mmCIF file of C-alpha atoms in Angstrom:
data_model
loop_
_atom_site.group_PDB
_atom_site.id
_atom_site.type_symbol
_atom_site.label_atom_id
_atom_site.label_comp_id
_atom_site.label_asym_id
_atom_site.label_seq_id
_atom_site.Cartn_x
_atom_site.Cartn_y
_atom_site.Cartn_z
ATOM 1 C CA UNK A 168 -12.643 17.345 -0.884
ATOM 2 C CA UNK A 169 -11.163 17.267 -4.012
ATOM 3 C CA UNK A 170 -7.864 15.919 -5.788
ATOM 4 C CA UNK A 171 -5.826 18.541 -6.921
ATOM 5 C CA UNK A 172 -3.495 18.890 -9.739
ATOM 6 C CA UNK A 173 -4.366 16.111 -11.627
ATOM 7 C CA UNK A 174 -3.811 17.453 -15.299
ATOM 8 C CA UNK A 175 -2.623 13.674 -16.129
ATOM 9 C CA UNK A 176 -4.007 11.416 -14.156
ATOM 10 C CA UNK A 177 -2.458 10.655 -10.853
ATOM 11 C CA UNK A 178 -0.657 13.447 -9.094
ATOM 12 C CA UNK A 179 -2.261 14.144 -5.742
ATOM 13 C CA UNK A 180 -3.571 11.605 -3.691
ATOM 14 C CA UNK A 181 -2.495 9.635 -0.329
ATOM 15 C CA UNK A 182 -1.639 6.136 0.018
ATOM 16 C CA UNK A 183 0.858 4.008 1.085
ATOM 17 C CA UNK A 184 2.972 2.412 -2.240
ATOM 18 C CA UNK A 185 1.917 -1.251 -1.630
ATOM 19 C CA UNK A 186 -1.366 -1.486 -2.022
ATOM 20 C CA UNK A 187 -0.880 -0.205 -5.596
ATOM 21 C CA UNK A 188 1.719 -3.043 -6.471
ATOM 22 C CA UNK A 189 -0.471 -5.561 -4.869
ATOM 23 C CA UNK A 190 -3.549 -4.401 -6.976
ATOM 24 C CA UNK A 191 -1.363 -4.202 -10.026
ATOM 25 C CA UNK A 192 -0.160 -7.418 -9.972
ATOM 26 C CA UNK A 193 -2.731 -9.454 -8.479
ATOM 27 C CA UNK A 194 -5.093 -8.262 -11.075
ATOM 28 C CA UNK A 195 -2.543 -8.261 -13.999
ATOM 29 C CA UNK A 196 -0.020 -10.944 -13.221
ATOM 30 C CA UNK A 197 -0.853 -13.696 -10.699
ATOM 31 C CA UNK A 198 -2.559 -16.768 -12.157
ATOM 32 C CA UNK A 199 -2.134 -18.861 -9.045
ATOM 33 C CA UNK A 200 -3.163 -18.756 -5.537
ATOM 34 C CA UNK A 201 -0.458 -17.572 -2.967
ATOM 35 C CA UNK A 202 1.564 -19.575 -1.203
ATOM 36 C CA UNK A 203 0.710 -19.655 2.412
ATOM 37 C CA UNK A 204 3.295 -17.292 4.148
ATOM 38 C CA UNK A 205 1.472 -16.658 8.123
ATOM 39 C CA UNK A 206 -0.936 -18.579 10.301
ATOM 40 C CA UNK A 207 -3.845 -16.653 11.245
ATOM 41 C CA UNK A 208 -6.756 -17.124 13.179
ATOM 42 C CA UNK A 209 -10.336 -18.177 11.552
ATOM 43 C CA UNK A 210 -12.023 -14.995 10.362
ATOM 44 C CA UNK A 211 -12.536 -13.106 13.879
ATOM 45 C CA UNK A 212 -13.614 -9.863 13.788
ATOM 46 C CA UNK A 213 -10.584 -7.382 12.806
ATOM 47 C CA UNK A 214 -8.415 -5.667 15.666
ATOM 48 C CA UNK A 215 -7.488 -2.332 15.673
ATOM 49 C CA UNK A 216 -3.889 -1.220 16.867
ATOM 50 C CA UNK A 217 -3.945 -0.445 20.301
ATOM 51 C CA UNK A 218 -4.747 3.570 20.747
ATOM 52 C CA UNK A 219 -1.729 3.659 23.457
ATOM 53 C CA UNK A 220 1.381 6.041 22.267
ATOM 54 C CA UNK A 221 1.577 9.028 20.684
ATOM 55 C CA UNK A 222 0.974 10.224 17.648
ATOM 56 C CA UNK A 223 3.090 9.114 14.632
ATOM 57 C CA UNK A 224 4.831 11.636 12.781
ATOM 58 C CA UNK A 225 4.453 10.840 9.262
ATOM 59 C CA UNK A 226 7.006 13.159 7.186
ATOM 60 C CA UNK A 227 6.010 13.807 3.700
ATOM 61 C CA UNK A 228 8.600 12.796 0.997
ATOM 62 C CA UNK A 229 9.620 11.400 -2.416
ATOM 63 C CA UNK A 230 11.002 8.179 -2.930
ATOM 64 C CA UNK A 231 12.416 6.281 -6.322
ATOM 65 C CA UNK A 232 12.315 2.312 -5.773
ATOM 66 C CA UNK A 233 13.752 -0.299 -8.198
ATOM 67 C CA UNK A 234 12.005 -3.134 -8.682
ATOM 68 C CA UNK A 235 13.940 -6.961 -9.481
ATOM 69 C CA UNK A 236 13.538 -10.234 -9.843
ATOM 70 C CA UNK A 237 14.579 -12.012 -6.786
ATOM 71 C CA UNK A 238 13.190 -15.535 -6.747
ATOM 72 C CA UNK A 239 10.984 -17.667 -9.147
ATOM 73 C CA UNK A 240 9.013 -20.558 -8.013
ATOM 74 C CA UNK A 241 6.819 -21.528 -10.603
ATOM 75 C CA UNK A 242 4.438 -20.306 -13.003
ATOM 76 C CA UNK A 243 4.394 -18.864 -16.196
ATOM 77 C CA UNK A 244 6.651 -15.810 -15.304
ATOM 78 C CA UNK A 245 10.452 -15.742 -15.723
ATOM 79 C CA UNK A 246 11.529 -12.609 -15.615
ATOM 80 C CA UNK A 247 10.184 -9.181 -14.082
ATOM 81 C CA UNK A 248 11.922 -5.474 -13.337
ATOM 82 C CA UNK A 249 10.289 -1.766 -13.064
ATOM 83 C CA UNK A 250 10.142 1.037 -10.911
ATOM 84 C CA UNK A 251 8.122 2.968 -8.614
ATOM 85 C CA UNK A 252 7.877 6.591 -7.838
ATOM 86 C CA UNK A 253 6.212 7.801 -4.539
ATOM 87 C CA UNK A 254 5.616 11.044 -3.296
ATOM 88 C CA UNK A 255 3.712 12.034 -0.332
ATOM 89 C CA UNK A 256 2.978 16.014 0.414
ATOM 90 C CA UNK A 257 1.283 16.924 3.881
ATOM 91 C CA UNK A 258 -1.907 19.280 2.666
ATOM 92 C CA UNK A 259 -2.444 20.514 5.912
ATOM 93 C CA UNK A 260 -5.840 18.844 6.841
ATOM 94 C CA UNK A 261 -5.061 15.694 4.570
ATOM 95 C CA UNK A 262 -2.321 13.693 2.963
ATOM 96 C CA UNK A 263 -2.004 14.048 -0.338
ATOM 97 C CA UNK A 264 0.615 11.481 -2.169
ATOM 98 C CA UNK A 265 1.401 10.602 -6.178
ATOM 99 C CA UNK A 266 2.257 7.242 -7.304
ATOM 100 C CA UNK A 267 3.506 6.045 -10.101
ATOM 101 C CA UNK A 268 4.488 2.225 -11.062
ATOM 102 C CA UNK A 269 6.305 0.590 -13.913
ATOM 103 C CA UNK A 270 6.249 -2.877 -14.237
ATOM 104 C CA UNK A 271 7.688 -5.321 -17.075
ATOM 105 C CA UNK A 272 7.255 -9.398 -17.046
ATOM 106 C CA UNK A 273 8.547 -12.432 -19.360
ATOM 107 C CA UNK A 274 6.535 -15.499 -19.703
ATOM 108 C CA UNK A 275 8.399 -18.646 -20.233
ATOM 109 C CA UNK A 276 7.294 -18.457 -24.035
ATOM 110 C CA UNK A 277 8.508 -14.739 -24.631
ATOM 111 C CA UNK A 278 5.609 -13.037 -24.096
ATOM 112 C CA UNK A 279 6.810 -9.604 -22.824
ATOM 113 C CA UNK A 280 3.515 -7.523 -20.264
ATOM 114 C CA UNK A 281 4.002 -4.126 -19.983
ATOM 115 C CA UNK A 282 1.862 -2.842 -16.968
ATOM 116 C CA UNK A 283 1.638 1.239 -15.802
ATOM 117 C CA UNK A 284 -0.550 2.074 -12.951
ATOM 118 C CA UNK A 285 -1.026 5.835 -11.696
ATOM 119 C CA UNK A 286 -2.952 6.400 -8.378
ATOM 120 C CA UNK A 287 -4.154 9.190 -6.399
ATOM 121 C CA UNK A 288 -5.627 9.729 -3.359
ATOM 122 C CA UNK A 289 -6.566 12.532 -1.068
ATOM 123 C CA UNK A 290 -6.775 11.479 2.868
ATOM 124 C CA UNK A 291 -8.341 13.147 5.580
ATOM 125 C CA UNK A 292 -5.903 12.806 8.526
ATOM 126 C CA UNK A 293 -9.105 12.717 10.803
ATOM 127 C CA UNK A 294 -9.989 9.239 8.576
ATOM 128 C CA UNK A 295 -13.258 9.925 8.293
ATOM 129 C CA UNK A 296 -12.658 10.882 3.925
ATOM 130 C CA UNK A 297 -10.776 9.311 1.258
ATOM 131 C CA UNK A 298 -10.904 10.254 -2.448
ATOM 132 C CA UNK A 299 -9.132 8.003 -5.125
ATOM 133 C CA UNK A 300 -8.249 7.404 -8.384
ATOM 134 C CA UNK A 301 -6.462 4.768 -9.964
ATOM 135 C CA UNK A 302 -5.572 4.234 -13.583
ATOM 136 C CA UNK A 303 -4.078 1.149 -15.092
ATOM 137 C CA UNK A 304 -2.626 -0.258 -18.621
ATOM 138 C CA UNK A 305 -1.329 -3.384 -19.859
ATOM 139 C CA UNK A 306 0.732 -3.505 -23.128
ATOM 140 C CA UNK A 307 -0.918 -0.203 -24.399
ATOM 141 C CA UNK A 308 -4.682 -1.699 -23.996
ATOM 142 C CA UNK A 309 -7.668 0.608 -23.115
ATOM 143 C CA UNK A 310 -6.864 1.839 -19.533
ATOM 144 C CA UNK A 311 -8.807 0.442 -16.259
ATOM 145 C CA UNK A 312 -10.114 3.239 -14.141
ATOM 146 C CA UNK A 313 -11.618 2.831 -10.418
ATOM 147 C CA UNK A 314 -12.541 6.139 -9.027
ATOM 148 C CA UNK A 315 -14.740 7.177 -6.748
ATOM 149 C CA UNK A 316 -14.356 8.318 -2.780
ATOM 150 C CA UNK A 317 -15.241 6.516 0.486
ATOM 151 C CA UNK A 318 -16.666 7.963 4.139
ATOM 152 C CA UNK A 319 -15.943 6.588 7.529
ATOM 153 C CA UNK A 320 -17.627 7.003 10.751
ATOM 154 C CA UNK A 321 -17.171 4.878 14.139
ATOM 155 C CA UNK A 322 -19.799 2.718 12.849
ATOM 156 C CA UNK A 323 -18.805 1.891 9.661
ATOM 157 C CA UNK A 324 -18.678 3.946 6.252
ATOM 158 C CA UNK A 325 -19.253 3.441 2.863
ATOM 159 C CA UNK A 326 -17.512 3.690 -0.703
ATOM 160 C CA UNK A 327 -19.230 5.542 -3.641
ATOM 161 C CA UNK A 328 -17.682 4.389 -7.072
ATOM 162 C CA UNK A 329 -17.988 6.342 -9.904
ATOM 163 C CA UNK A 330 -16.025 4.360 -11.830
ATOM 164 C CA UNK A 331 -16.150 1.625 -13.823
ATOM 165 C CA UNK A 332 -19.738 1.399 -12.364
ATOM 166 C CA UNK A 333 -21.199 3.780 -10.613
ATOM 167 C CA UNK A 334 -21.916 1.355 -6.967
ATOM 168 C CA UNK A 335 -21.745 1.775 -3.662
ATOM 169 C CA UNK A 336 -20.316 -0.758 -0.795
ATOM 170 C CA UNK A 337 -20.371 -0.835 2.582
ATOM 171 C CA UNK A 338 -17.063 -0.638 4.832
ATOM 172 C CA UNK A 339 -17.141 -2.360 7.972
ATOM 173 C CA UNK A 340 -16.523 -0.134 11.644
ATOM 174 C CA UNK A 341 -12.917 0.444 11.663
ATOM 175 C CA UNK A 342 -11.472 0.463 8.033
ATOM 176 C CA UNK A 343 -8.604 2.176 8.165
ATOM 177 C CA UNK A 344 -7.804 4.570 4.661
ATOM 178 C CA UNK A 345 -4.081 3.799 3.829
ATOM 179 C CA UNK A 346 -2.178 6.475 5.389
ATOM 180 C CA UNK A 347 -3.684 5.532 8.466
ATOM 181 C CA UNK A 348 -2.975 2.214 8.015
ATOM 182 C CA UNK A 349 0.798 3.087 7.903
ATOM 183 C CA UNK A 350 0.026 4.794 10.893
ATOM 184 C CA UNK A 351 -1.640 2.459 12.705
ATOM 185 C CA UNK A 352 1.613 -0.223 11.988
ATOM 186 C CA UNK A 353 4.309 2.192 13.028
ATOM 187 C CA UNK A 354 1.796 2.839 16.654
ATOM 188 C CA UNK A 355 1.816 -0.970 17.140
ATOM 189 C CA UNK A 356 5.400 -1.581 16.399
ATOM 190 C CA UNK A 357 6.416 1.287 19.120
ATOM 191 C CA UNK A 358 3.644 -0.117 21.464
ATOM 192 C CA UNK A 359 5.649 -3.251 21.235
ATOM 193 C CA UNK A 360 2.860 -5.356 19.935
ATOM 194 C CA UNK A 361 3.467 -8.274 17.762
ATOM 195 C CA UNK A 362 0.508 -8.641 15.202
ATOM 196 C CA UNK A 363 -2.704 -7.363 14.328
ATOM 197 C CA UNK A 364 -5.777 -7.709 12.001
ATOM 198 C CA UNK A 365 -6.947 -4.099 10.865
ATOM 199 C CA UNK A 366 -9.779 -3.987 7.607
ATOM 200 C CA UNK A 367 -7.841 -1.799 4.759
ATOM 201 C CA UNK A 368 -9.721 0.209 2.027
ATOM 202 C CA UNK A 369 -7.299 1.421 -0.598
ATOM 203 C CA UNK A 370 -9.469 2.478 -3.518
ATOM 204 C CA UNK A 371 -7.677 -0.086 -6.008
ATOM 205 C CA UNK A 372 -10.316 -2.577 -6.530
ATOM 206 C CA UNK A 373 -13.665 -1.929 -6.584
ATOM 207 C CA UNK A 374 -14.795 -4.367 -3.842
ATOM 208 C CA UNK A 375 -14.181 -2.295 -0.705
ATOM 209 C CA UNK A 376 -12.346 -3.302 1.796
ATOM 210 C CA UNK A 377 -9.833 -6.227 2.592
ATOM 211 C CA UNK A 378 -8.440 -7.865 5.480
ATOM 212 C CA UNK A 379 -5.125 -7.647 6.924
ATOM 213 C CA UNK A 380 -2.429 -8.985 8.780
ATOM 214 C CA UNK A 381 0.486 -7.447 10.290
ATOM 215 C CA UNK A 382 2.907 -9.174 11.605
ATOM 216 C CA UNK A 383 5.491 -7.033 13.795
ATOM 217 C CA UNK A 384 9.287 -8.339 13.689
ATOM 218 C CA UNK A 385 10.827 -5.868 16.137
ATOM 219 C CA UNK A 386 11.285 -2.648 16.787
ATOM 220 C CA UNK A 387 15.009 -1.175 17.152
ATOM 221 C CA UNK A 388 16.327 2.247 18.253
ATOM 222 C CA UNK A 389 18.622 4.598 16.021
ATOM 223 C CA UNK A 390 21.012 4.515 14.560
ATOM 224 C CA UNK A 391 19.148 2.888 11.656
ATOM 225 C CA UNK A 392 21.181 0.805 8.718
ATOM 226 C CA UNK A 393 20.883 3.464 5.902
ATOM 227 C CA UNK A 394 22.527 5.689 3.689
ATOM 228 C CA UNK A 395 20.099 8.698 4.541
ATOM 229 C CA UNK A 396 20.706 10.991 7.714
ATOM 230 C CA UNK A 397 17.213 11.645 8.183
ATOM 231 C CA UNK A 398 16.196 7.960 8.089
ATOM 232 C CA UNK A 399 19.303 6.558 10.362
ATOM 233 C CA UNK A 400 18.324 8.315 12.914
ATOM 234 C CA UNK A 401 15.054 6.872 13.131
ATOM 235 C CA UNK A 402 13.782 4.116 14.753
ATOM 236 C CA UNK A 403 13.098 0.962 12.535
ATOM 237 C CA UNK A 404 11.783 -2.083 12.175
ATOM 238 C CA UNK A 405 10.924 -5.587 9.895
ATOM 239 C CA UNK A 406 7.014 -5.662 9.330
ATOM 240 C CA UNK A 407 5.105 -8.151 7.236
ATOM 241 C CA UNK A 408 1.657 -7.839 5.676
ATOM 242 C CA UNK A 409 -0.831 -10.478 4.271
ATOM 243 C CA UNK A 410 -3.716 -9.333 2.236
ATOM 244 C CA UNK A 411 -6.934 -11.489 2.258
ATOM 245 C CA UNK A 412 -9.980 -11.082 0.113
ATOM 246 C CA UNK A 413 -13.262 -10.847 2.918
ATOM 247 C CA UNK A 414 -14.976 -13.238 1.293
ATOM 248 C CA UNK A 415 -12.879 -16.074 0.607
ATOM 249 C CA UNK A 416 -12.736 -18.888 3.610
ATOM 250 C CA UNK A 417 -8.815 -19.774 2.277
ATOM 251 C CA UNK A 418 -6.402 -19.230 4.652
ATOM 252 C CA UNK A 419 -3.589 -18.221 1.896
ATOM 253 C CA UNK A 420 -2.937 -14.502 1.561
ATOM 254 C CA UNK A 421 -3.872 -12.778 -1.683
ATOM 255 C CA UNK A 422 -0.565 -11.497 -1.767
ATOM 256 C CA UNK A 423 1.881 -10.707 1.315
ATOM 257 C CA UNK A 424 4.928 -8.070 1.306
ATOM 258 C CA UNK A 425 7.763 -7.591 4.000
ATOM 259 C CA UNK A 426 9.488 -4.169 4.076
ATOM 260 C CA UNK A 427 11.278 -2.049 6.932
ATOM 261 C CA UNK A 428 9.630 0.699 7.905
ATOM 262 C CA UNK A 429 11.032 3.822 9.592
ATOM 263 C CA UNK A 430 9.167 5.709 12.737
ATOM 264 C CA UNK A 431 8.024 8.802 10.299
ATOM 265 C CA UNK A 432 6.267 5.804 7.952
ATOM 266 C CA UNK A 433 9.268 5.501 5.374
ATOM 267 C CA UNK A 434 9.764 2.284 3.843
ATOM 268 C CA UNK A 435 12.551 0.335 2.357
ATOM 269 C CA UNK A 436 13.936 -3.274 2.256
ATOM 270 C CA UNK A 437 10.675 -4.965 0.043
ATOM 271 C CA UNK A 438 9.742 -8.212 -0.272
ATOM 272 C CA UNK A 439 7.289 -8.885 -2.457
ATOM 273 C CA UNK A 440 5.893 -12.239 -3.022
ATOM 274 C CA UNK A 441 2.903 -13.123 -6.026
ATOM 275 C CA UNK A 442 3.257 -16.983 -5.671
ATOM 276 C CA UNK A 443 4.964 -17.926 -8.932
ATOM 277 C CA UNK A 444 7.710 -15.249 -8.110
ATOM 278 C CA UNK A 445 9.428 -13.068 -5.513
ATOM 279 C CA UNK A 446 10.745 -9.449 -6.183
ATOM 280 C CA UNK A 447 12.197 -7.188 -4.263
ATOM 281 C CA UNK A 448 12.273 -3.222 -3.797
ATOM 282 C CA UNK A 449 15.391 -1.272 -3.302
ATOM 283 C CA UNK A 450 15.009 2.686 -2.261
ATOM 284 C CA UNK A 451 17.199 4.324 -5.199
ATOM 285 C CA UNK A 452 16.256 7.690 -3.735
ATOM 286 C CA UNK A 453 14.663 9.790 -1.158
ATOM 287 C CA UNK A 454 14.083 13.294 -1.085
ATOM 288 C CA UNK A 455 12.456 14.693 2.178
ATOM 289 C CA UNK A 456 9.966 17.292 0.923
ATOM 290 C CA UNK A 457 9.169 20.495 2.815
ATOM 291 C CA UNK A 458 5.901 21.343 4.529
ATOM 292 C CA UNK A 459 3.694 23.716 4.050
ATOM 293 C CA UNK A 460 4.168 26.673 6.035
ATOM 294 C CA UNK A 461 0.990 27.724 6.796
ATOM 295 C CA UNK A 462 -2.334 26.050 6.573
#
């Protein structure tokens, strides 16, 4: 499997956007340790969503977010405001997405960070095969590059790096790649569960895989609150996710998001919290995107 149409880097791929933000900012931004936002259990082994329901009907689109300021609570940043562009295509036997994030922060002495990040995956909808890329730059400095492309099979998998070391770690049984992850939320929300703990591997740090936790905050039938036919007439609900680093025994997220998400695994309505500050994402624009017609 191979990325396609990458002339630039990043355009092909399949994620879901927050992964991206949280690796962009945790790595670039944060300074502090997170605030704790949910109460989870002592590291137990993670839970998959439930396999009841059907299958979730992801639809492939484009979507424009702005990204504000909402809340500051400490720390060295005062100000912060960018966008992020998101496109997801259905390729038939995969998902194939682009992603592209812009990202500008104050310090409290002036000091103005200009962050890019480009990302692209290609996801077997089986979940067995990921391939990623992600590319990122700070104020015009050399860029960061984690490539490589991971395997899964029902006893575990493994990630080959080629980039910025060629290593190789070892996923635990049950890492979910991140369109399946969406997936796998959307299931549990319609199952009516109310949390679970399902191992993500993103491909944007070069660790492997991370913990998290989902917490489910209902589940409502259409007519949805939005200004796009196609999404108010889906079902919808609040969902919050904490990320955790495997190896550390805190009980403070990494970094945690809320969002709605839509039955066909479109998101609006972020919350985005880094510790020192809060921001939130509003969807400027969505564009459904037509599938192929024959594969």
């Amino acid at each position: 499997m191979r990325l396609r149409g990458v002339s630039r880097w990043g355009h092909a791929g399949a994620m879901t956007w927050w992964p991206l933000l949280r690796g962009i900012v945790a790595r670039a931004v944060v300074a502090g340790p997170m605030l704790g936002l949910v109460v989870v259990p002592a590291r137990a082994a993670p839970a998959m969503a439930p396999a009841a329901g059907g299958a979730v009907a992801l639809a492939p689109h484009r979507a424009v977010y702005d990204l504000t300021l909402a809340a500051v609570t400490g720390g060295d940043t005062v100000s912060a405001s960018g966008t992020m562009t998101y496109g997801v295509t259905d390729a038939c036997a995969s998902w194939s997405t682009q992603q592209q994030l812009r990202l500008q922060t104050v310090s409290r002495s002036g000091a103005v960070t200009d962050m890019e990040s480009d990302y692209a995956t290609l996801e077997a909808k089986d979940g067995h095969h990921l391939v990623f890329r992600t590319v990122q730059t700070s104020n015009d400095q050399s860029p960061s590059r984690i490539m490589g492309e991971a395997t899964m099979t029902p006893s575990g998998g493994e990630v080959r790096y080629t980039q910025p070391s060629v290593h190789t770690v070892p996923l635990p049984a049950g890492t979910l790649f991140p369109m399946a992850h969406t997936a796998a939320i959307i299931r549990a929300a319609q199952d009516g569960e109310q949390a679970f703990s399902p191992m993500l591997f993103d491909g944007t740090g070069d660790n492997g895989a991370q913990y998290t936790y989902v917490m489910l905050l209902g589940w409502i039938q259409p007519p949805s609150a939005s200004p796009y036919p196609v999404l108010a007439r889906q079902p919808s609900g609040r969902v919050h996710v904490a990320f955790y680093t495997p190896a550390s025994h805190d009980m403070r997220p990494d970094y945690a998001i809320g969002m709605r998400y839509f039955a066909n695994g479109v998101s609006d309505r972020l919350d985005m919290d880094f510790g020192d500050f809060r921001m939130q994402g509003t969807l400027r624009s969505f564009t459904p995107v037509t599938a192929a017609r024959r594969c």
